[in-house]
Coordinates of C-alpha atoms and ligand atoms in Angstrom, one line a residue:
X278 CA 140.3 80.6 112.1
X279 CA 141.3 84.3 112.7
X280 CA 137.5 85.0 113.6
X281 CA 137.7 81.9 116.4
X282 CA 140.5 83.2 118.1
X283 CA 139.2 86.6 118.4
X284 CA 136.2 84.7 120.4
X285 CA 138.5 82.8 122.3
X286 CA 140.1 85.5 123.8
X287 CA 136.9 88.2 123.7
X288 CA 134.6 86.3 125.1
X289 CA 136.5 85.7 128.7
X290 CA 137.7 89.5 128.7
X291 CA 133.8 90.4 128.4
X292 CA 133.0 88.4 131.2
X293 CA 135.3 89.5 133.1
X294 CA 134.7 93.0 132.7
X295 CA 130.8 92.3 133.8
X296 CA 132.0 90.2 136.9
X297 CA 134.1 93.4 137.3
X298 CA 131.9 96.2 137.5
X299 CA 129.3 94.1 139.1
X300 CA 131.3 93.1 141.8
X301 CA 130.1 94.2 145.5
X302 CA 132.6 96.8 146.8
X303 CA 133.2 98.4 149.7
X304 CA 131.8 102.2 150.5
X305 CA 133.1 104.5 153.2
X306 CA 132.1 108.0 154.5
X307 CA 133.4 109.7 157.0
X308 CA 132.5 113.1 158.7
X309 CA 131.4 115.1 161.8
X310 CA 127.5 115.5 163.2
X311 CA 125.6 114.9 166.1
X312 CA 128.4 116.7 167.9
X313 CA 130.6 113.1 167.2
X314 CA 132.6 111.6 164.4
X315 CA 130.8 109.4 161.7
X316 CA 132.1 106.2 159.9
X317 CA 129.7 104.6 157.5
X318 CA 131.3 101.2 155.8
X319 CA 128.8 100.1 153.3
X320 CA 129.3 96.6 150.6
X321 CA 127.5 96.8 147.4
X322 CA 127.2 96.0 144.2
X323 CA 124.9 99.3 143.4
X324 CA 126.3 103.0 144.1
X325 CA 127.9 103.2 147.3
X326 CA 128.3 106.8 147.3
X327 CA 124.6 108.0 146.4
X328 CA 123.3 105.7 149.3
X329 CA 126.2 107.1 151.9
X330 CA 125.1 110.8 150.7
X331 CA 121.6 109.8 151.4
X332 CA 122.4 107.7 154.6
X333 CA 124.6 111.6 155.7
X334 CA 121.5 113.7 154.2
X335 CA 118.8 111.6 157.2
X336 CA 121.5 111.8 160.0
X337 CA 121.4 115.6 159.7
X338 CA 117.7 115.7 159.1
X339 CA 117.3 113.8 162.2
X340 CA 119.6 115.8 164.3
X341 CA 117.8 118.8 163.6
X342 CA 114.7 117.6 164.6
X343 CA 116.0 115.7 168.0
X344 CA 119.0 118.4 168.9
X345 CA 118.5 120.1 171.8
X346 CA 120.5 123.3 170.7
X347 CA 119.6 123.4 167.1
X348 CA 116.5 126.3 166.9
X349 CA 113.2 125.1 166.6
X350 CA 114.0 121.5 166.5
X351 CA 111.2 119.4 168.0
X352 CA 113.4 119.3 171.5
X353 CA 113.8 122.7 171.1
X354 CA 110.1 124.3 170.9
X355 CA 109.3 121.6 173.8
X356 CA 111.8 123.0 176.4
X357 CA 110.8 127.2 175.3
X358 CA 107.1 125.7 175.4
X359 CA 108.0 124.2 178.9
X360 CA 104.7 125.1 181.5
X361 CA 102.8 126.6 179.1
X362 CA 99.9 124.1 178.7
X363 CA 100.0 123.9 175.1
X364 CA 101.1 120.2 173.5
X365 CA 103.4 120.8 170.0
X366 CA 103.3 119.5 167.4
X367 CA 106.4 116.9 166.8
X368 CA 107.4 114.4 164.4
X369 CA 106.2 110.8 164.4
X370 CA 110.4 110.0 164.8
X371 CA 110.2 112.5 168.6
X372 CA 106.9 110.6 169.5
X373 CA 108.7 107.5 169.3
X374 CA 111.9 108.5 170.5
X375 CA 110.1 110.1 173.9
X376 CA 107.7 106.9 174.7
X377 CA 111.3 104.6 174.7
X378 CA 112.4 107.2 177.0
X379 CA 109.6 106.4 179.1
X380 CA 109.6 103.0 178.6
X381 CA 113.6 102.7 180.0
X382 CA 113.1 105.2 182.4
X383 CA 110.6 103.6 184.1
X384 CA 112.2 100.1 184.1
X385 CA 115.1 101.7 185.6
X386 CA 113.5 103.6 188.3
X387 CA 114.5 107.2 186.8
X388 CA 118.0 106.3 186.1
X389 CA 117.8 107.1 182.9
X390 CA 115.8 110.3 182.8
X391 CA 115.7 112.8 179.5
X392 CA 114.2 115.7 181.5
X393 CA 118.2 116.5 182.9
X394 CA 118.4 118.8 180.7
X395 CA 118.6 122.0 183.7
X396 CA 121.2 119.3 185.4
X397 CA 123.4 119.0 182.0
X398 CA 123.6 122.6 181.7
X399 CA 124.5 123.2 185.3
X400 CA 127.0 121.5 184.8
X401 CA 127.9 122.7 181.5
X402 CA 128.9 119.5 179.6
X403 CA 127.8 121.0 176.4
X404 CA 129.9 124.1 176.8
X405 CA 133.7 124.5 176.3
X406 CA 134.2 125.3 180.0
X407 CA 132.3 122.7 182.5
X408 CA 132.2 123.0 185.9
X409 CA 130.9 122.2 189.2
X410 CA 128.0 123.2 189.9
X411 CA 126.9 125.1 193.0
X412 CA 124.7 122.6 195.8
X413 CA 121.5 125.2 195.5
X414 CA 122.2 125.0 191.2
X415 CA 122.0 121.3 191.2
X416 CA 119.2 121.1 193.9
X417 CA 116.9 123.6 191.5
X418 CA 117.9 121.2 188.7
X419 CA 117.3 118.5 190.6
X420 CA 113.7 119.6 191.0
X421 CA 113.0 119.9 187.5
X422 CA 114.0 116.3 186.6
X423 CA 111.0 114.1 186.5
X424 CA 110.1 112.1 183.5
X425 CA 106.7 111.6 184.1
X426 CA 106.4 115.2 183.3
X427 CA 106.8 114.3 179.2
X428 CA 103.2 114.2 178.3
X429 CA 103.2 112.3 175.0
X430 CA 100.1 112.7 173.0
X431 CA 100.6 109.7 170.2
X432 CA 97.0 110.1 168.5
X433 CA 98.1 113.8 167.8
X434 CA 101.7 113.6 167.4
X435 CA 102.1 116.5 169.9
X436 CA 104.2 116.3 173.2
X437 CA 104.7 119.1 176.4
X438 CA 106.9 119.6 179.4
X439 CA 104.4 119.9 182.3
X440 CA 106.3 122.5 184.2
X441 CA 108.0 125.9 183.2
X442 CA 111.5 125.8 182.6
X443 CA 111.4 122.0 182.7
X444 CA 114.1 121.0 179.6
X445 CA 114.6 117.5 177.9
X446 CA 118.3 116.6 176.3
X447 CA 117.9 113.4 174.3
X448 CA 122.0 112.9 174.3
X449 CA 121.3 109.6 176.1
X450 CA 119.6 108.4 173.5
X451 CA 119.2 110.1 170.3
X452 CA 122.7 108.7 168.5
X453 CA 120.9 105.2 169.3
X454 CA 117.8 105.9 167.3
X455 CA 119.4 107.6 164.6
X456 CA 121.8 104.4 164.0
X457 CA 118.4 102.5 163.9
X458 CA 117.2 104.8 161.0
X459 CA 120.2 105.1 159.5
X460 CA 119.8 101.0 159.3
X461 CA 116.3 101.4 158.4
X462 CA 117.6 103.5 155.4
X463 CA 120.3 101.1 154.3
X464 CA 117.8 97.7 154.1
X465 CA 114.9 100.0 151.8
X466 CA 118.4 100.6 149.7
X467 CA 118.8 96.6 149.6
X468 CA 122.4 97.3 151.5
X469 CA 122.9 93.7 153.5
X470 CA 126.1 94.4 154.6
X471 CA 127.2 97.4 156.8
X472 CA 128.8 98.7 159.5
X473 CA 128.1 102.2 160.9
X474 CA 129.6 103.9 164.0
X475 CA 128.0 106.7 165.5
X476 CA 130.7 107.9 168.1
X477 CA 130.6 104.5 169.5
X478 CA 127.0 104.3 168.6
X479 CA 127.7 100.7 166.4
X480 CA 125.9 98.4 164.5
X481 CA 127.0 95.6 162.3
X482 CA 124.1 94.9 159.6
X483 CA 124.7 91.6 158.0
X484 CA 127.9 89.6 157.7
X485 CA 131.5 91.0 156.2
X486 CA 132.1 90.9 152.4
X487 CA 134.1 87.7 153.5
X488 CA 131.2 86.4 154.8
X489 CA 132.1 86.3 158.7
X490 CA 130.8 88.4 161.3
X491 CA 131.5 92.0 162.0
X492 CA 134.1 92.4 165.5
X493 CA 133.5 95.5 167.5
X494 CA 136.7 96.1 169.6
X495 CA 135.2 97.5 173.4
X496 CA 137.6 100.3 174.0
X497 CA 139.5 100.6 177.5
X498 CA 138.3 103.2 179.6
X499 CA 142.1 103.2 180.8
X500 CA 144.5 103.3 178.0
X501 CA 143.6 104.6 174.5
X502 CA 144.5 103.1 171.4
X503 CA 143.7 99.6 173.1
X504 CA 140.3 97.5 173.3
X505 CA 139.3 95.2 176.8
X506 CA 137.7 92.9 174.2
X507 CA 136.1 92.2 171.0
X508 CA 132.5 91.2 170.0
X509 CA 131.3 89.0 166.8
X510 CA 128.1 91.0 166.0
X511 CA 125.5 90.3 162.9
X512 CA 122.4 92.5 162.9
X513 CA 123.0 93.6 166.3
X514 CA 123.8 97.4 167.9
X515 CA 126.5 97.4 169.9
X516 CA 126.9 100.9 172.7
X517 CA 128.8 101.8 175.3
X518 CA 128.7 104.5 177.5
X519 CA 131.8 105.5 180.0
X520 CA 133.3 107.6 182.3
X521 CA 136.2 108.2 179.9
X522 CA 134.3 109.9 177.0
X523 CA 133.4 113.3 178.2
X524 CA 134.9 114.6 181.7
X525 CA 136.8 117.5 183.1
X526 CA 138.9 117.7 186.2
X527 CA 138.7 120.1 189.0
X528 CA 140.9 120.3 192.0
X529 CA 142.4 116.9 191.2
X530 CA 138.9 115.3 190.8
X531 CA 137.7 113.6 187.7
X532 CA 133.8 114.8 186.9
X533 CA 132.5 113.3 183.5
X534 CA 129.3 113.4 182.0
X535 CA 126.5 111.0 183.2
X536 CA 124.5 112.4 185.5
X537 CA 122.5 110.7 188.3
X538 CA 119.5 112.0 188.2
X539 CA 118.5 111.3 192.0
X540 CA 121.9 112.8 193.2
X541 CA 122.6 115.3 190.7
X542 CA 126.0 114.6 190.7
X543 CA 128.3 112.1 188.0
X544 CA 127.4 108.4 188.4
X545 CA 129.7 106.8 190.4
X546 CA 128.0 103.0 190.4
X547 CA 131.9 101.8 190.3
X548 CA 131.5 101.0 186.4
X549 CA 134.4 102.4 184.0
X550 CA 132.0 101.1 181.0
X551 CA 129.0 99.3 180.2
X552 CA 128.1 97.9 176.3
X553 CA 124.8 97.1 175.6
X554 CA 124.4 94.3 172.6
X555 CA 121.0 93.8 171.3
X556 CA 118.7 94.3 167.7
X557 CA 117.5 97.8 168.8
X558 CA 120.0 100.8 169.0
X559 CA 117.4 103.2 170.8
X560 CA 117.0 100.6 173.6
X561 CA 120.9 99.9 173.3
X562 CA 121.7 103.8 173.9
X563 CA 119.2 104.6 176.7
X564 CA 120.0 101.2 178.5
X565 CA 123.8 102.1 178.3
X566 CA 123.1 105.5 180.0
X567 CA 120.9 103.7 182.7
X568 CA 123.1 101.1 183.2
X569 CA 126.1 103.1 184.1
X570 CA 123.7 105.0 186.3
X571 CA 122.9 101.7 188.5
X572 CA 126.0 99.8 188.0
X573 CA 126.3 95.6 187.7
X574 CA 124.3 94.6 190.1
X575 CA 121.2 96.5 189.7
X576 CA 121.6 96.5 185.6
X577 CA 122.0 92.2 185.3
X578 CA 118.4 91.6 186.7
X579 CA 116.7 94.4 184.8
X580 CA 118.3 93.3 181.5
X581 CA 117.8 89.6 182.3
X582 CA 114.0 90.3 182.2
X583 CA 114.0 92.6 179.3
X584 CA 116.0 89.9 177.2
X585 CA 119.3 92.7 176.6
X586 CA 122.9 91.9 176.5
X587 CA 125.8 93.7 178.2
X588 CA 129.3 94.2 179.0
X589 CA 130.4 95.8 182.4
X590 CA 133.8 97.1 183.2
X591 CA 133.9 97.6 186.5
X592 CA 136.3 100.1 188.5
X593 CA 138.8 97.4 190.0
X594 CA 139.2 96.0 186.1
X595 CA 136.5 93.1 186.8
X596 CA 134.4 92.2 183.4
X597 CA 131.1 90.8 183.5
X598 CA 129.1 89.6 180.4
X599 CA 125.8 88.0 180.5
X600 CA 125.6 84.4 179.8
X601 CA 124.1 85.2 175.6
X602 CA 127.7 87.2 174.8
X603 CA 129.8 83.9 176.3
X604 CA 130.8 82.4 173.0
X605 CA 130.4 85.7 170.9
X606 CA 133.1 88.0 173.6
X607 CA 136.8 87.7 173.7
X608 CA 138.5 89.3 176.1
X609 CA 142.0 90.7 175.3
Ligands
ADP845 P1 127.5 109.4 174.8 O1 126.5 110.4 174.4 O2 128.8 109.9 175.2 O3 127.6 108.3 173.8 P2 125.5 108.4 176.7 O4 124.7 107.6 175.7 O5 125.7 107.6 178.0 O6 127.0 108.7 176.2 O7 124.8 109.7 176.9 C1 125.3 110.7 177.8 C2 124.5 112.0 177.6 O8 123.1 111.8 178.0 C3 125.0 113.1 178.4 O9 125.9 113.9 177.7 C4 123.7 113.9 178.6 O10 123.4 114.7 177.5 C5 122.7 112.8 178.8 N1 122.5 112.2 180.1 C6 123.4 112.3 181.2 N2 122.9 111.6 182.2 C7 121.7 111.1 181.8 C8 120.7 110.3 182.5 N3 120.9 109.8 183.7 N4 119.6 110.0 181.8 C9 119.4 110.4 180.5 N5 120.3 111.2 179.9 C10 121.4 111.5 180.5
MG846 MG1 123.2 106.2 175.9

């Protein structure tokens, strides 16, 4: 009788206890690279923590490979190498990163461009004390921006800049493709469920632990704290890029930090913000950079064709989404 009771009440307590420490949970990680802050949000029944320290370990690895400023990177040895005939040796990750360059860059007519690298400087958005530039600094910059001048040799995995002092700055793209590896990272892990956010780099893998879809809030350009709407996302990358992220001010005037390439001045295309939805982050990042460039009307025809979803926030509060985000954008 004893004995029965004792597997009355054992038996439920043991299964419990296996429902309980094989129950998904909920992972986070949170910290500073790629010159942005970092939140990983992983659900899993394996441990979170190893796979977060391994998801960390391949951001850094992948920022000192594309960084611009980190010594001999891949970006790096091409800009000192700039002119000199010789192709480098780069990763198969650069290769790929440089030929989506291409790829956008030529879809958008050069508004998206990665050799602005003289034109960032000049202008001194990495630094803690930007500034206008002079007209003869930004024409010189100006004449160094040309991104059919990133010979990319696939077969070899080797790239060059064609002309001396020529410099590449992958900032409008890199965060993109380094949220698609990080993904990459998390599926080989058997992770189904995620959401990471690479300074507004996002993307939602899977559905909640509830089982609904992720919601990305679209921050407002004009207030902080507050979004302009909110997107249901599963296995999407959601980006924005906007005049509010990185700016200074000088004499009363507002200068932030996407460049037009064929002006050499800020992009003013009369957008506040543009959020590119779709599966690929790379494409996502480098089409929000372009897009800002060209603005609503140019963009809606270009992404139309490529198949690429947005969100445009123009200057006199007007939103526009294309017709796939209708029933998966709320507006505030
Ligand atoms: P963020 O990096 O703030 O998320 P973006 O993805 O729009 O925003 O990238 C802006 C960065 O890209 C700039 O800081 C600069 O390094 C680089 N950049 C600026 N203008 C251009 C451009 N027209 N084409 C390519 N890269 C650009
Ligand atoms: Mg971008």
């Amino acid at each position: 009788m004893k004995k029965r009771i004792i597997f009355i009440i054992a038996i439920p307590l043991l299964v419990c206890l296996i429902w309980y420490l094989q129950r998904e949970r909920t992972y986070t990680s949170n910290f500073f690279a790629l010159d942005t802050s970092i939140e990983l949000k992983i659900n899993t029944t394996s441990d979170g923590n190893k796979i977060l320290q391994k998801c960390e370990a391949r951001i850094r690895e992948l920022e000192n490979i594309l960084s611009a400023t980190v010594e001999n990177s891949d970006v790096w040895q091409l800009n000192k190498n700039a002119g000199n005939g010789q192709s480098i040796p780069v990763h198969a990750e650069t290769i790929y990163v440089l030929e989506t360059a291409a790829n956008v860059s030529k879809l958008t007519d050069g508004a998206f461009d990665i050799t602005v690298g003289n034109l960032v400087d000049a202008w001194g958005f990495r630094t803690d004390n930007p500034s206008v530039p002079s007209e003869s600094e930004i024409e010189s910059a100006i004449n160094l921006i040309n991104y059919k001048d990133v010979f990319v040799d696939e077969e070899n995995s080797a790239a060059k800049l064609i002309y001396p002092n020529q410099k590449i700055d992958l900032g409008g793209i890199a965060k993109g493709f380094i949220a698609d590896e990080t993904v990459s990272l998390l599926k080989s892990e058997n992770i189904n469920s995620a959401l990471i956010n690479l300074g507004g780099n996002t993307y939602a893998v899977g559905k909640r632990i509830d089982g609904k879809e992720w919601t990305v809030g679209i921050q407002s350009p004009i207030e902080s704290n507050s979004i302009i709407g909110k997107l249901k996302l599963t296995d999407k990358a959601a980006v924005t890029s906007g005049d509010y992220q990185r700016y200074f001010e000088e004499n009363g005037i507002r200068y932030h930090h996407i460049l037009n390439p064929h002006t050499g001045y800020p992009a003013e295309s009369g957008l506040h913000s543009v959020t590119i939805v779709t599966e690929n982050s790379t494409l996502a990042d480098a089409f929000s950079t372009a897009c800002f460039v060209m603005g609503t009307k140019k963009s809606l025809p270009i992404l139309n064709s490529a198949g690429i979803d947005a969100v445009f926030y123009d200057t006199d509060g007007k939103i526009t989404a294309t017709d796939n985000l209708k029933s998966t954008f709320e507006t505030n």
